Tab-separated table of C-alpha atoms in Angstrom:
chain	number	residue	atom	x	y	z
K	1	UNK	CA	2.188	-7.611	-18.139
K	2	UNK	CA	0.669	-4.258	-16.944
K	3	UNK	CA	-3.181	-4.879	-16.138
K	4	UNK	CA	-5.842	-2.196	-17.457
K	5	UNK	CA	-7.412	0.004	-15.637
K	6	UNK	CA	-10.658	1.447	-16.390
K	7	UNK	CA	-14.420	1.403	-14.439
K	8	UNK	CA	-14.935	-1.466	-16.137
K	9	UNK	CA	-12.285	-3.555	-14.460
K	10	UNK	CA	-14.531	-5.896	-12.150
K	11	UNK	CA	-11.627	-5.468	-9.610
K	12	UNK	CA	-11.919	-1.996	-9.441
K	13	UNK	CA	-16.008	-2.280	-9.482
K	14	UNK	CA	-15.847	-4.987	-6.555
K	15	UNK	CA	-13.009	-2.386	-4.358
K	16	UNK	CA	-15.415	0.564	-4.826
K	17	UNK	CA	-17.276	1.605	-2.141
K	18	UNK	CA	-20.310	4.249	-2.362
K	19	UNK	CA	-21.885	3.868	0.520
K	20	UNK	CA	-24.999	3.249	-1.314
K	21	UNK	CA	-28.485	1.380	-0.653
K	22	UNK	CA	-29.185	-1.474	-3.058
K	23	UNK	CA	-32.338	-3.808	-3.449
K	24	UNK	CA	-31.410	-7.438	-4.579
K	25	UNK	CA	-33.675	-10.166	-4.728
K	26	UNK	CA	-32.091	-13.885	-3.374
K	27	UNK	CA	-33.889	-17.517	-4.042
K	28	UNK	CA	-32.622	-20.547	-1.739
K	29	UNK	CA	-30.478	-23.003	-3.387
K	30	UNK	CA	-31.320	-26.601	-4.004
K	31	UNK	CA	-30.639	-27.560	0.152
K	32	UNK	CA	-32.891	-24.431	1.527
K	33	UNK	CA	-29.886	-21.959	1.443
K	34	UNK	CA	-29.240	-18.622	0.631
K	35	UNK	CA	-25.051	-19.025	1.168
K	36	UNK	CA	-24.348	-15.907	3.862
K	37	UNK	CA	-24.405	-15.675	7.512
K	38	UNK	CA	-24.371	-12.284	9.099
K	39	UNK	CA	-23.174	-10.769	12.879
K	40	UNK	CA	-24.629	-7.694	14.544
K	41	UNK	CA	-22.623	-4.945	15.543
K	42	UNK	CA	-23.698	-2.087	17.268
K	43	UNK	CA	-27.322	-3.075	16.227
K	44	UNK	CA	-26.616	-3.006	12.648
K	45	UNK	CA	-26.554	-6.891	10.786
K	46	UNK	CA	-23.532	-7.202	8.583
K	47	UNK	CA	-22.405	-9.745	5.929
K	48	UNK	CA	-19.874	-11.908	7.565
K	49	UNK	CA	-19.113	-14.622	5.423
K	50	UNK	CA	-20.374	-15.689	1.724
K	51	UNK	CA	-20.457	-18.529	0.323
K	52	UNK	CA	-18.538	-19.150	-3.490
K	53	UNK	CA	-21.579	-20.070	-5.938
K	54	UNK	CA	-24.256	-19.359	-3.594
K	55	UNK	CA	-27.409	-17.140	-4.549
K	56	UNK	CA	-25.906	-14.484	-2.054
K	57	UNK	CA	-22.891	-14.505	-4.184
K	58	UNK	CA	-24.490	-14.617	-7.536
K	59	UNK	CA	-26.215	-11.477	-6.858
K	60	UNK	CA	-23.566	-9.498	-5.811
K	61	UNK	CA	-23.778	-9.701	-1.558
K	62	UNK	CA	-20.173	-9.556	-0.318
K	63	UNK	CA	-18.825	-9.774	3.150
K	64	UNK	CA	-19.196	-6.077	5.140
K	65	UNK	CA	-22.709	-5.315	3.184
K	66	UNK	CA	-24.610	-4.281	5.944
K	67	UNK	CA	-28.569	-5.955	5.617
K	68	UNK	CA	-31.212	-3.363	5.895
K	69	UNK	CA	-34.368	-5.131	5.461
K	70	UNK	CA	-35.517	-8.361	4.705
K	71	UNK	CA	-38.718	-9.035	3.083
K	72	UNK	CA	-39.652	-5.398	4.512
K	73	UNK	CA	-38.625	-6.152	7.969
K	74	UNK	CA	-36.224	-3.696	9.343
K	75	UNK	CA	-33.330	-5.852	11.075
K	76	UNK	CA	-31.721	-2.930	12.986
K	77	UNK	CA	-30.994	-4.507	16.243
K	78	UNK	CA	-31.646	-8.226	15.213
K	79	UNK	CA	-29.408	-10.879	16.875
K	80	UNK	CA	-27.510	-12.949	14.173
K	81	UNK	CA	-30.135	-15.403	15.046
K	82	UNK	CA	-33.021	-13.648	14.874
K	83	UNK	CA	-31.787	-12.506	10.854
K	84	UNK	CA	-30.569	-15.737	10.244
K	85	UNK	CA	-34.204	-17.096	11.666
K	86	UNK	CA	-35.531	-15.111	8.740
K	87	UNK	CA	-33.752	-16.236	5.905
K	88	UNK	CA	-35.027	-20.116	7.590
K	89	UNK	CA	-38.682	-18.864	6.965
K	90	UNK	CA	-38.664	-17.198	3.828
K	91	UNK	CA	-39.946	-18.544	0.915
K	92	UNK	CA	-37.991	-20.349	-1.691
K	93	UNK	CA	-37.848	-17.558	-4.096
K	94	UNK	CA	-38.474	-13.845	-4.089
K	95	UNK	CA	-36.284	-12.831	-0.871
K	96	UNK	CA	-36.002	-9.015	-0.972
K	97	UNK	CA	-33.241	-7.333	0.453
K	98	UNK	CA	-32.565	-3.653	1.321
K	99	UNK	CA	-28.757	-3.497	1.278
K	100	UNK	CA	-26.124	-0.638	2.169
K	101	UNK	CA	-23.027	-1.150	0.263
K	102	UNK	CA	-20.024	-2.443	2.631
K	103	UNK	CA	-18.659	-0.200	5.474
K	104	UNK	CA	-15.360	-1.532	5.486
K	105	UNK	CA	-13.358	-1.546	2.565
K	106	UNK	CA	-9.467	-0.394	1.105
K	107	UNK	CA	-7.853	-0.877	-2.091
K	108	UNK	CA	-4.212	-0.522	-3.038
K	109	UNK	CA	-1.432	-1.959	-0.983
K	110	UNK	CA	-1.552	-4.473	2.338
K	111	UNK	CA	-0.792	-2.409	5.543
K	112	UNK	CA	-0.054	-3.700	8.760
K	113	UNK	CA	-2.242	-4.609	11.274
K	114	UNK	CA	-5.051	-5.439	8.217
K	115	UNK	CA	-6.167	-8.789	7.830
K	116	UNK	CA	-7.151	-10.275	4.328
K	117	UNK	CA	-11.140	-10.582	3.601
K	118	UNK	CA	-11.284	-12.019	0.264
K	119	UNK	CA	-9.546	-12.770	-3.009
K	120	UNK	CA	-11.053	-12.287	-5.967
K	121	UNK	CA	-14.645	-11.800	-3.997
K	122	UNK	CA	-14.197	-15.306	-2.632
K	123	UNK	CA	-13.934	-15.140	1.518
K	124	UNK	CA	-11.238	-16.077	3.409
K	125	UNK	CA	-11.296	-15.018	6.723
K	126	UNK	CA	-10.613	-18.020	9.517
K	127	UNK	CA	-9.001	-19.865	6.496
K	128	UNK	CA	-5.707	-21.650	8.237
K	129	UNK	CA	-3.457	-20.337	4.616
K	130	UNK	CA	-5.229	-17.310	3.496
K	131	UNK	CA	-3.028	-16.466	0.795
K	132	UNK	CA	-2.905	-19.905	-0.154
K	133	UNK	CA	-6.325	-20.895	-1.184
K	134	UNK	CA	-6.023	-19.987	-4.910
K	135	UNK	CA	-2.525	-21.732	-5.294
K	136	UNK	CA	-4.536	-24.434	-6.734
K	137	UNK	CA	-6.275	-23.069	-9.879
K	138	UNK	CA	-4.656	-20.432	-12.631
K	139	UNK	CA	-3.342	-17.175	-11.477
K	140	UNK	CA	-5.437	-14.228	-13.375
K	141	UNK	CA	-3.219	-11.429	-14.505
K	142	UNK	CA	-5.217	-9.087	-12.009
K	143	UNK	CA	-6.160	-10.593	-8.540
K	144	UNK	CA	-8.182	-8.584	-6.224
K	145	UNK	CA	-7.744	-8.310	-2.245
K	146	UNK	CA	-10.133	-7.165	-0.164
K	147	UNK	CA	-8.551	-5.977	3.438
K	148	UNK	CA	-9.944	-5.046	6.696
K	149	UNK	CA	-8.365	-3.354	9.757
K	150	UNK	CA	-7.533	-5.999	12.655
K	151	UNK	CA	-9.300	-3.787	15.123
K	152	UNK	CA	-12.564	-4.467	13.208
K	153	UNK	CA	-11.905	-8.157	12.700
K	154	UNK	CA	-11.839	-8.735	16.045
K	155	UNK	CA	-14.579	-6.875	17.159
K	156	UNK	CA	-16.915	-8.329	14.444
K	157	UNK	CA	-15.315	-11.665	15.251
K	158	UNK	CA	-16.451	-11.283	19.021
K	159	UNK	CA	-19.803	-10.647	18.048
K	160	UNK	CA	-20.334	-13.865	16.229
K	161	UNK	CA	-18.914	-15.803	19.289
């Protein structure tokens, strides 16, 4: 089976990148959550994981968005913390977010030295089988990877720690 390819294909909409600013507006789940937690690289704050089903995830946040603003507040420079200290004190609904579309992004084939982000917009970076976590459940008839260089894994890895 050949898979069709169009702008409408949600693979193709989740792979594109523009580089654009986005507003989205995130409410806390049942436990106080918003499902995301970010790392700050060279005084930007960037999605670094998100959670399936969460409200980040619901409204479109995927791993690499780099976060703006929050409620207004400009978060260039922020500590993972201090962000993270934000979401903590926000109300339960109504959390606005200024949003750049992600930074780091590649369609088409794996290369080496890449590391696999997510599949099918679910994360799976520190995952022990990446390619393994949707053995489990039916296998679509298009799947898509997101990828990210190893060089940038690392260094957004050594940020969180």
């Amino acid at each position: 089976m050949v898979a069709p390819l169009s702008s409408q294909t949600l693979g193709l909409q989740r792979a594109q990148v523009t580089h654009g600013l986005r507003e989205v507006t995130l409410c806390k789940d049942a436990s106080g959550k918003v499902g995301l937690r970010v790392c700050a690289v060279n005084k930007g704050v960037f999605v670094s994981v998100v959670s399936k089903g969460s409200p980040a995830a619901m409204c479109g946040i995927r791993f690499g968005d780099q976060i703006l603003q929050i409620n207004g507040i400009s978060v260039a420079g922020y500590s993972m913390t201090q962000v993270h200290d934000l979401f903590r004190k926000s109300t339960v609904n109504g959390i606005n977010i200024i949003l750049r579309d992600r930074l780091i992004s590649r369609a088409g084939w794996s290369v080496t030295e890449h590391n696999l982000l997510e599949v099918d917009g679910q994360n799976v970076v520190g995952r022990e089988r990446q390619r393994d976590n949707c053995a489990d459940r039916e296998s679509p008839a298009v799947i898509t990877n997101t990828i990210i260089s190893s060089v940038h894994l690392r260094h957004m890895d050594d940020q969180v720690k």
